[in-house]
Amino acid sequence: MNEQTTATLGAARIDLGDLGPRLFRGGLVVGFAALAAAVALGWRDGDQLRHFSFSWLVSFAFFLSISLGALVFLPIQYVTRSSWSVVVRRLAEVIAMALPFLAILALPVLLNLGRVYDWASPQPRLLTPDLAAHKAPFLDPTFFVVRWVFYFAVWTWLALFYWRTSRRQDRTRDAALTRRLVNRSGAAILIFALTCSLAGMDLLMTLDPAWFSTIFGVYYWAGGFVAFSAVLTLITVGLQRSGRLVGIVTAEHFHDYGKLMFAFTFFWAYLAFSQYMLYWYSNIPEETAWYLVRQQSGWQRLGLLLVVGAFLLPFAGLISRFAKRSRPLLVFWAVWIIVLQWFNLYWVAMPVFSPDHVPLGPVDLSCFLAVGGFWIASVSRLAAADRLVPVGDPRLQDSLSFENA
Amino acid sequence: MNRATIAAEIDNTAYDPARPTELVLGGETFTSVTDKICGIVEKPRPPRAWYIAITVTGGLTAVLLAAVFHLITTGIGIWGVNSTVGWGWAIVNFVFWVGIGHAGTLISAILFLLRQKWRTSINRFAEAMTIFAVICAGLFPAIHVGRIWLAYWLFPLPNYQGMWPNFRSPLLWDVFAVGTYATVSVLFWYTGMVPDLAALRDRATTRWRQIVYGVFAIGWRGSHRHWHRFEKAYLILAGLATPLVLSVHSVVSFDFAVSNLPGWHTTIFPPYFVAGAVFSGFAMVGTLLVPARQWFGLKNFVTLHHLDNMNKIVLATGSMVGFAYATEFFIAWYSGNPNETFAFVNRAFGPYAWAYWIMVTCNVVSPQLFWFKRIRRSLPAMWIIYIFVNIGMWFERFVITVTSLSRDFLPSSWAYYRPTIFDVLTFAGSVGLFLTLVLLFVRYLPMVAMAEVKTVMPAASVHGGPAHPVGDYHGDIPHGAAPALGQEVRP
C-alpha cells in the first residue's frame, strides 16, 4: 500500500469515507423498494408486466448510456493527452465500472425478450412474414443474448483496464502507465464505437423491427454522453457539498463540464435533426411510420418537449461563460438535461408499447428509481474502494492549476 | 527530400506526461520566429523552383479557363453526363473540394476551442488552403447550371419577374451554406493574420510593401487594447465557425440524402460526410505541408509531433468513414429493402466495382497503417498515405454520385457513365487553380501564424521564467517537479 495514509490533497478531503456505505445502503433500499413498487404497480396493470418491462428497458438503457458515456470519456481524455480532466477522471472510471453491474440490471429484459421485442414474441405483429424471415438471422433471441454477453464482456474488460491501471498508478506514480493508457486508448475508442452503436440499435431500434436508421447507434451514444456530462457535474457538486474535492475541482473544471454539456446537447440535436429531416423530406412510408406514431396521440407533445427542452433551452441556458462557471446554474441544467434525456429514450421506446397514449405513470417513476438506486449503490461502492482523485497521475499538478486560458 | 534530411528530423513525439511537449524546436526565440517566417516573404526573389511550379500550375489554370469557356459557349453536352447520370464529375469535384476545405476551419476553430496548442503552427496554412479549396468548389455548381449568366438567380433577389429560387431544394441551401462558410473562413483567416501583416508592414523596406501590407494591417499597433479586441474577436469567430464546420458538409450531404434514391438516402450521411470532409482536408494539408516545411525551412515549427497529431486525426476520421460504410451496408441488408440492398451490392460488385474498391483501399485500408508509430513518423510513408486518401476521397464522391444514378429503379434506363476529355481537363484545371493560389500565398503572406506560435513557446509562459529557448533534443531540461501530495495546492 502507498506510504501516504491521509487521504487528502492539500487541505481537501479526497475519499468517500463514511458517505460510501451510506450511499450504498441508501441506493439499495431505494432500488429494492422501487423495484417492489414497480413490479406491484405493473402487476396491477394486468398486462403481463409489459408496461413494467418497457419502462425498465427505458431506465436501463438510460443508465447504461451514462456509464457508456464514461467509458468513452476516459480514452478520449487519454488520446488527446488532456490534463484538465485528471482531477475528475476517477469519477468517470467509477461510473464506467458500473457496467458489469448494469449487466445484472439487463436481466429483466434479456430473460424475457418476447415481452418487449416483437420479433422475439411467438406471434410477431410488426413484421410481415417476408421481412421476419429476412431478418431472422440477426433478430434471433439466442444470438441477441450472445451479443449482449459479448458487449458486457468487452465493456467490463475496458472499464477494468482503466480503473485498475489508474489505481495502480496511485501507488506506483509510474508515468509509464499513463503512456500505456494513451497508447491503448485509440483502439479502445474503436472497440467502443463498434459495440456501443450496435448495442444502441439492438436495444432500442429493434423494438420496432421494421424500422431502421443508420445514425441510430450514434444518436443513442450522443444522448448518453450529454447525460453523462450532466451526471458528472452533479456528482462533483454533491461531493463538494459534503466537503470533498473542495479546492481541487474549481470553476475552471466546471466551465469545461458546461462546455461538454453544451457541445453534446448541440451534437445530439444535430443527429436528431438529421434523422428527422431526412425521413420527413423523403416521405417514404416504411421510414416515416416510426415518426408517424410519435406525432400523434399525445406523443407529439413529448416530441415538442424534446425539441424545446432537450435542445433549445439548455442551448440558450449554457451558452454564456457565466452560466458555465456558476455552480447553481450548472446544477439546474444538469438535472434538467438528465430528466430530458430520460424522456428522450422514453419517447424512443414507449410508443412501441403504447402507440395510442402516453402511459407516463408511477410505474415509470418506480423503474427509474429502481435502476437509478442500484446504479448509485454500485457506483458508490466502487468509489469507496479508493481515493476520488488519481493522486499518482503525473499531470495532477497541471490539472489542479488548470485555467481556461 | 533525401535520406540525410529525413534522418535529421528531431523526434519530439515521445510523450512524457510530466512535462509539456515542445511545440517549437531548435532553440527558436521570438525574434528568430519573426525573422524566419517573414524572411520567406521578404526575399526579393522566390527560388527558381517557385517560378517553375507556378508556370505549370498557371498553365493548368489557363486550361481550366479554356475548358470553362468552351463549356459556356457550347453547353453541358461537352461533358460525359447523360440523361441517366445527370450529375457527373462536376458534382464529384464540388464535393471533393468542399470537403478539403474543412480542415482549415476545424484546425482554426474547433482545435482552438479544444485548446490544442499545436494547431498554431499549421492553422494559417490550413485556413488558406480551405479558402482556395472553397473557391475551386464554388466554381463547379456555378458552371453546371447551364446558363451561367443566370447563375445569380440562385440568390433570392427581388426582380421584376417575381421569381424566387426553390427554397425546398438542398442545392439552394448549398448556396447559403457554402457562401456563409466561405465568408466566415475568410474573415477568420484575415482576422488572425492582422498582427502578422502588421509585422510585415513594420519590416517592409520598400514603399510598395509598406503600402500594401499597411492597408491590410488596418492600423494594427499591438497595443493592449488591440490585443484584447483581437482575442475577443478570434474567440467569437471560432465559436461561430465551429457549427459551420458541421453545417456545410451536412448540407452538401443533403443534396444526396433528401432524395429517395437508394444509396443516397440514409440518415448517417450528414455526420459521415463531415468526418469524410475532415479526413480529406487533413490529407490535403499534409500533402502540401510535408514538402512545404522542407522547402521553406519550417521544420522547427511543423515538427514531427504536429505531423503525428495530424496523422492521428487522419486515422480517427478515416476509421469513422469506414464505420459509416459498414453501417450503411449493414442497414441496407437489415432494412430488407431490395432496392437498398441492390444499390450496395451493385456498388461493390457492379460495373463500378473498380471504383468502389479503389475507394475502400484508399480510405479504409491505407489510413489504418497510421496505427503504427513508425509510419505516423515517417515522412515518405505519411505523404504516400495522404495521396492515397486524396484519391480515395475523390472516388468516394464518384462512387456515391455515379453508382446510384447509373442504375436506379428502371432497368431500361440504366447507363454507364464515361467522362469526356473536358471533364478531365476541368478537374485538372481546378487543381491548377488551387495550387496557383497556394503558391501565391506562400510567396506573399506569412505561412505560419507568428503571433500565435509565440504564445505556445516557453518564453510566453508565466511559469516558464525568462526567455528560455527549448533545446534541440530531449534531456537538456530537467523534468518539472513531480506532483506533490499533501502539499498545499490552491489553484
mmCIF file of N, CA, C and O in Angstrom, chain A residues 235-297:
data_model
loop_
_atom_site.group_PDB
_atom_site.id
_atom_site.type_symbol
_atom_site.label_atom_id
_atom_site.label_comp_id
_atom_site.label_asym_id
_atom_site.label_seq_id
_atom_site.Cartn_x
_atom_site.Cartn_y
_atom_site.Cartn_z
ATOM 1 N N ILE A 235 -22.438 14.811 -9.599
ATOM 2 C CA ILE A 235 -21.650 14.056 -8.619
ATOM 3 C C ILE A 235 -20.559 14.959 -8.036
ATOM 4 O O ILE A 235 -20.323 14.972 -6.828
ATOM 5 N N THR A 236 -19.905 15.721 -8.886
ATOM 6 C CA THR A 236 -18.841 16.595 -8.398
ATOM 7 C C THR A 236 -19.386 17.621 -7.418
ATOM 8 O O THR A 236 -18.817 17.843 -6.351
ATOM 9 N N VAL A 237 -20.494 18.248 -7.783
ATOM 10 C CA VAL A 237 -21.074 19.249 -6.881
ATOM 11 C C VAL A 237 -21.501 18.589 -5.577
ATOM 12 O O VAL A 237 -21.252 19.117 -4.483
ATOM 13 N N GLY A 238 -22.105 17.404 -5.692
ATOM 14 C CA GLY A 238 -22.544 16.703 -4.480
ATOM 15 C C GLY A 238 -21.375 16.409 -3.547
ATOM 16 O O GLY A 238 -21.460 16.611 -2.328
ATOM 17 N N LEU A 239 -20.274 15.952 -4.131
ATOM 18 C CA LEU A 239 -19.104 15.661 -3.302
ATOM 19 C C LEU A 239 -18.555 16.928 -2.669
ATOM 20 O O LEU A 239 -18.106 16.921 -1.515
ATOM 21 N N GLN A 240 -18.618 18.030 -3.407
ATOM 22 C CA GLN A 240 -18.112 19.279 -2.830
ATOM 23 C C GLN A 240 -19.009 19.771 -1.703
ATOM 24 O O GLN A 240 -18.525 20.307 -0.703
ATOM 25 N N ARG A 241 -20.312 19.561 -1.850
ATOM 26 C CA ARG A 241 -21.233 19.954 -0.772
ATOM 27 C C ARG A 241 -20.895 19.197 0.504
ATOM 28 O O ARG A 241 -21.082 19.699 1.606
ATOM 29 N N SER A 242 -20.422 17.951 0.339
ATOM 30 C CA SER A 242 -20.119 17.157 1.519
ATOM 31 C C SER A 242 -18.675 17.370 1.969
ATOM 32 O O SER A 242 -18.147 16.595 2.760
ATOM 33 N N GLY A 243 -18.036 18.392 1.424
ATOM 34 C CA GLY A 243 -16.695 18.741 1.906
ATOM 35 C C GLY A 243 -15.568 18.010 1.206
ATOM 36 O O GLY A 243 -14.432 18.072 1.642
ATOM 37 N N ARG A 244 -15.884 17.306 0.139
ATOM 38 C CA ARG A 244 -14.832 16.603 -0.587
ATOM 39 C C ARG A 244 -14.479 17.344 -1.874
ATOM 40 O O ARG A 244 -15.305 18.079 -2.418
ATOM 41 N N LEU A 245 -13.252 17.145 -2.317
ATOM 42 C CA LEU A 245 -12.757 17.727 -3.569
ATOM 43 C C LEU A 245 -12.789 19.253 -3.571
ATOM 44 O O LEU A 245 -12.639 19.878 -4.618
ATOM 45 N N VAL A 246 -12.974 19.848 -2.391
ATOM 46 C CA VAL A 246 -13.052 21.306 -2.334
ATOM 47 C C VAL A 246 -11.679 21.885 -2.669
ATOM 48 O O VAL A 246 -10.666 21.446 -2.143
ATOM 49 N N GLY A 247 -11.663 22.838 -3.568
ATOM 50 C CA GLY A 247 -10.401 23.456 -3.955
ATOM 51 C C GLY A 247 -9.639 22.620 -4.983
ATOM 52 O O GLY A 247 -8.640 23.070 -5.533
ATOM 53 N N ILE A 248 -10.079 21.426 -5.217
ATOM 54 C CA ILE A 248 -9.425 20.586 -6.226
ATOM 55 C C ILE A 248 -10.127 20.763 -7.560
ATOM 56 O O ILE A 248 -9.499 21.034 -8.574
ATOM 57 N N VAL A 249 -11.438 20.587 -7.533
ATOM 58 C CA VAL A 249 -12.224 20.868 -8.729
ATOM 59 C C VAL A 249 -12.692 22.316 -8.621
ATOM 60 O O VAL A 249 -13.411 22.671 -7.690
ATOM 61 N N THR A 250 -12.248 23.146 -9.543
ATOM 62 C CA THR A 250 -12.517 24.577 -9.448
ATOM 63 C C THR A 250 -13.511 25.015 -10.517
ATOM 64 O O THR A 250 -13.980 24.200 -11.316
ATOM 65 N N ALA A 251 -13.796 26.301 -10.490
ATOM 66 C CA ALA A 251 -14.705 26.853 -11.508
ATOM 67 C C ALA A 251 -14.186 26.567 -12.907
ATOM 68 O O ALA A 251 -14.963 26.453 -13.860
ATOM 69 N N GLU A 252 -12.871 26.446 -13.047
ATOM 70 C CA GLU A 252 -12.297 26.169 -14.373
ATOM 71 C C GLU A 252 -12.751 24.801 -14.875
ATOM 72 O O GLU A 252 -13.088 24.640 -16.043
ATOM 73 N N HIS A 253 -12.754 23.821 -13.980
ATOM 74 C CA HIS A 253 -13.209 22.497 -14.391
ATOM 75 C C HIS A 253 -14.712 22.502 -14.666
ATOM 76 O O HIS A 253 -15.174 21.870 -15.613
ATOM 77 N N PHE A 254 -15.442 23.218 -13.835
ATOM 78 C CA PHE A 254 -16.888 23.285 -14.069
ATOM 79 C C PHE A 254 -17.182 23.957 -15.407
ATOM 80 O O PHE A 254 -18.115 23.590 -16.111
ATOM 81 N N HIS A 255 -16.368 24.931 -15.727
ATOM 82 C CA HIS A 255 -16.514 25.592 -17.024
ATOM 83 C C HIS A 255 -16.436 24.541 -18.143
ATOM 84 O O HIS A 255 -17.227 24.555 -19.086
ATOM 85 N N ASP A 256 -15.496 23.625 -18.005
ATOM 86 C CA ASP A 256 -15.369 22.583 -19.033
ATOM 87 C C ASP A 256 -16.534 21.599 -19.007
ATOM 88 O O ASP A 256 -16.967 21.122 -20.061
ATOM 89 N N TYR A 257 -17.035 21.301 -17.829
ATOM 90 C CA TYR A 257 -18.265 20.485 -17.756
ATOM 91 C C TYR A 257 -19.374 21.160 -18.561
ATOM 92 O O TYR A 257 -20.090 20.520 -19.333
ATOM 93 N N GLY A 258 -19.500 22.459 -18.325
ATOM 94 C CA GLY A 258 -20.539 23.216 -19.029
ATOM 95 C C GLY A 258 -20.349 23.137 -20.532
ATOM 96 O O GLY A 258 -21.310 22.975 -21.281
ATOM 97 N N LYS A 259 -19.083 23.225 -20.958
ATOM 98 C CA LYS A 259 -18.818 23.148 -22.400
ATOM 99 C C LYS A 259 -19.202 21.780 -22.949
ATOM 100 O O LYS A 259 -19.748 21.672 -24.050
ATOM 101 N N LEU A 260 -18.908 20.733 -22.176
ATOM 102 C CA LEU A 260 -19.268 19.384 -22.626
ATOM 103 C C LEU A 260 -20.777 19.264 -22.783
ATOM 104 O O LEU A 260 -21.277 18.756 -23.793
ATOM 105 N N MET A 261 -21.502 19.722 -21.761
ATOM 106 C CA MET A 261 -22.966 19.620 -21.832
ATOM 107 C C MET A 261 -23.496 20.412 -23.008
ATOM 108 O O MET A 261 -24.358 19.948 -23.761
ATOM 109 N N PHE A 262 -22.959 21.616 -23.164
ATOM 110 C CA PHE A 262 -23.411 22.491 -24.250
ATOM 111 C C PHE A 262 -23.128 21.854 -25.609
ATOM 112 O O PHE A 262 -24.017 21.721 -26.452
ATOM 113 N N ALA A 263 -21.876 21.431 -25.799
ATOM 114 C CA ALA A 263 -21.469 20.929 -27.111
ATOM 115 C C ALA A 263 -22.227 19.664 -27.478
ATOM 116 O O ALA A 263 -22.684 19.504 -28.612
ATOM 117 N N PHE A 264 -22.401 18.768 -26.520
ATOM 118 C CA PHE A 264 -23.036 17.499 -26.880
ATOM 119 C C PHE A 264 -24.550 17.597 -26.915
ATOM 120 O O PHE A 264 -25.195 16.794 -27.590
ATOM 121 N N THR A 265 -25.113 18.576 -26.212
ATOM 122 C CA THR A 265 -26.529 18.869 -26.419
ATOM 123 C C THR A 265 -26.751 19.242 -27.878
ATOM 124 O O THR A 265 -27.668 18.757 -28.551
ATOM 125 N N PHE A 266 -25.862 20.090 -28.372
ATOM 126 C CA PHE A 266 -25.955 20.525 -29.760
ATOM 127 C C PHE A 266 -25.745 19.335 -30.711
ATOM 128 O O PHE A 266 -26.472 19.164 -31.676
ATOM 129 N N PHE A 267 -24.746 18.536 -30.405
ATOM 130 C CA PHE A 267 -24.436 17.393 -31.272
ATOM 131 C C PHE A 267 -25.616 16.410 -31.311
ATOM 132 O O PHE A 267 -25.991 15.909 -32.372
ATOM 133 N N TRP A 268 -26.183 16.161 -30.141
ATOM 134 C CA TRP A 268 -27.336 15.254 -30.072
ATOM 135 C C TRP A 268 -28.485 15.789 -30.918
ATOM 136 O O TRP A 268 -29.122 15.064 -31.693
ATOM 137 N N ALA A 269 -28.723 17.112 -30.788
ATOM 138 C CA ALA A 269 -29.819 17.713 -31.543
ATOM 139 C C ALA A 269 -29.527 17.658 -33.043
ATOM 140 O O ALA A 269 -30.429 17.461 -33.858
ATOM 141 N N TYR A 270 -28.263 17.824 -33.388
ATOM 142 C CA TYR A 270 -27.854 17.757 -34.798
ATOM 143 C C TYR A 270 -28.182 16.378 -35.377
ATOM 144 O O TYR A 270 -28.714 16.264 -36.489
ATOM 145 N N LEU A 271 -27.902 15.337 -34.608
ATOM 146 C CA LEU A 271 -28.191 13.985 -35.092
ATOM 147 C C LEU A 271 -29.698 13.759 -35.166
ATOM 148 O O LEU A 271 -30.208 13.179 -36.136
ATOM 149 N N ALA A 272 -30.406 14.232 -34.133
ATOM 150 C CA ALA A 272 -31.858 14.052 -34.123
ATOM 151 C C ALA A 272 -32.474 14.760 -35.326
ATOM 152 O O ALA A 272 -33.353 14.228 -36.009
ATOM 153 N N PHE A 273 -31.978 15.969 -35.597
ATOM 154 C CA PHE A 273 -32.493 16.728 -36.735
ATOM 155 C C PHE A 273 -32.179 16.011 -38.053
ATOM 156 O O PHE A 273 -33.036 15.899 -38.930
ATOM 157 N N SER A 274 -30.931 15.539 -38.190
ATOM 158 C CA SER A 274 -30.545 14.860 -39.431
ATOM 159 C C SER A 274 -31.490 13.709 -39.718
ATOM 160 O O SER A 274 -31.968 13.519 -40.843
ATOM 161 N N GLN A 275 -31.749 12.916 -38.676
ATOM 162 C CA GLN A 275 -32.584 11.745 -38.855
ATOM 163 C C GLN A 275 -34.010 12.148 -39.221
ATOM 164 O O GLN A 275 -34.590 11.631 -40.180
ATOM 165 N N TYR A 276 -34.544 13.115 -38.459
ATOM 166 C CA TYR A 276 -35.932 13.500 -38.687
ATOM 167 C C TYR A 276 -36.094 14.160 -40.054
ATOM 168 O O TYR A 276 -36.974 13.812 -40.835
ATOM 169 N N MET A 277 -35.204 15.116 -40.325
ATOM 170 C CA MET A 277 -35.341 15.892 -41.557
ATOM 171 C C MET A 277 -35.265 14.995 -42.780
ATOM 172 O O MET A 277 -36.086 15.118 -43.695
ATOM 173 N N LEU A 278 -34.305 14.088 -42.791
ATOM 174 C CA LEU A 278 -34.128 13.257 -43.987
ATOM 175 C C LEU A 278 -35.323 12.342 -44.204
ATOM 176 O O LEU A 278 -35.732 12.105 -45.343
ATOM 177 N N TYR A 279 -35.888 11.835 -43.118
ATOM 178 C CA TYR A 279 -37.050 10.954 -43.280
ATOM 179 C C TYR A 279 -38.308 11.738 -43.614
ATOM 180 O O TYR A 279 -39.118 11.306 -44.444
ATOM 181 N N TRP A 280 -38.434 12.888 -42.982
ATOM 182 C CA TRP A 280 -39.603 13.717 -43.280
ATOM 183 C C TRP A 280 -39.581 14.152 -44.739
ATOM 184 O O TRP A 280 -40.578 14.088 -45.440
ATOM 185 N N TYR A 281 -38.424 14.582 -45.209
ATOM 186 C CA TYR A 281 -38.307 15.132 -46.553
ATOM 187 C C TYR A 281 -38.590 14.072 -47.612
ATOM 188 O O TYR A 281 -39.281 14.314 -48.585
ATOM 189 N N SER A 282 -38.035 12.874 -47.419
ATOM 190 C CA SER A 282 -38.207 11.841 -48.431
ATOM 191 C C SER A 282 -39.596 11.227 -48.403
ATOM 192 O O SER A 282 -40.093 10.758 -49.413
ATOM 193 N N ASN A 283 -40.170 11.199 -47.180
ATOM 194 C CA ASN A 283 -41.562 10.803 -47.061
ATOM 195 C C ASN A 283 -41.821 9.400 -47.601
ATOM 196 O O ASN A 283 -42.763 9.169 -48.371
ATOM 197 N N ILE A 284 -40.957 8.460 -47.240
ATOM 198 C CA ILE A 284 -41.153 7.060 -47.633
ATOM 199 C C ILE A 284 -41.858 6.354 -46.471
ATOM 200 O O ILE A 284 -41.373 6.404 -45.344
ATOM 201 N N PRO A 285 -42.987 5.719 -46.721
ATOM 202 C CA PRO A 285 -43.809 5.207 -45.608
ATOM 203 C C PRO A 285 -43.053 4.300 -44.633
ATOM 204 O O PRO A 285 -43.236 4.414 -43.422
ATOM 205 N N GLU A 286 -42.194 3.425 -45.142
ATOM 206 C CA GLU A 286 -41.535 2.491 -44.226
ATOM 207 C C GLU A 286 -40.607 3.235 -43.259
ATOM 208 O O GLU A 286 -40.249 2.715 -42.215
ATOM 209 N N GLU A 287 -40.199 4.441 -43.624
ATOM 210 C CA GLU A 287 -39.331 5.215 -42.742
ATOM 211 C C GLU A 287 -40.114 6.183 -41.867
ATOM 212 O O GLU A 287 -39.765 6.413 -40.713
ATOM 213 N N THR A 288 -41.171 6.772 -42.438
ATOM 214 C CA THR A 288 -41.914 7.761 -41.661
ATOM 215 C C THR A 288 -42.850 7.109 -40.652
ATOM 216 O O THR A 288 -43.315 7.785 -39.738
ATOM 217 N N ALA A 289 -43.099 5.805 -40.808
ATOM 218 C CA ALA A 289 -44.028 5.131 -39.894
ATOM 219 C C ALA A 289 -43.599 5.334 -38.439
ATOM 220 O O ALA A 289 -44.425 5.548 -37.547
ATOM 221 N N TRP A 290 -42.310 5.293 -38.225
ATOM 222 C CA TRP A 290 -41.766 5.427 -36.865
ATOM 223 C C TRP A 290 -42.120 6.789 -36.278
ATOM 224 O O TRP A 290 -42.502 6.915 -35.131
ATOM 225 N N TYR A 291 -41.969 7.839 -37.124
ATOM 226 C CA TYR A 291 -42.291 9.184 -36.646
ATOM 227 C C TYR A 291 -43.788 9.422 -36.590
ATOM 228 O O TYR A 291 -44.258 10.196 -35.764
ATOM 229 N N LEU A 292 -44.501 8.757 -37.477
ATOM 230 C CA LEU A 292 -45.958 8.944 -37.500
ATOM 231 C C LEU A 292 -46.559 8.591 -36.146
ATOM 232 O O LEU A 292 -47.366 9.335 -35.590
ATOM 233 N N VAL A 293 -46.146 7.452 -35.587
ATOM 234 C CA VAL A 293 -46.645 7.043 -34.279
ATOM 235 C C VAL A 293 -46.292 8.103 -33.235
ATOM 236 O O VAL A 293 -47.085 8.406 -32.336
ATOM 237 N N ARG A 294 -45.100 8.672 -33.372
ATOM 238 C CA ARG A 294 -44.617 9.614 -32.362
ATOM 239 C C ARG A 294 -45.122 11.034 -32.601
ATOM 240 O O ARG A 294 -44.683 11.958 -31.928
ATOM 241 N N GLN A 295 -45.969 11.215 -33.582
ATOM 242 C CA GLN A 295 -46.513 12.544 -33.836
ATOM 243 C C GLN A 295 -48.021 12.591 -33.620
ATOM 244 O O GLN A 295 -48.692 13.476 -34.134
ATOM 245 N N GLN A 296 -48.545 11.634 -32.898
ATOM 246 C CA GLN A 296 -49.970 11.672 -32.600
ATOM 247 C C GLN A 296 -50.237 11.050 -31.226
ATOM 248 O O GLN A 296 -49.315 10.547 -30.586
ATOM 249 N N SER A 297 -51.481 11.115 -30.820
ATOM 250 C CA SER A 297 -51.937 10.511 -29.557
ATOM 251 C C SER A 297 -51.134 10.995 -28.355
ATOM 252 O O SER A 297 -50.844 10.234 -27.433
#
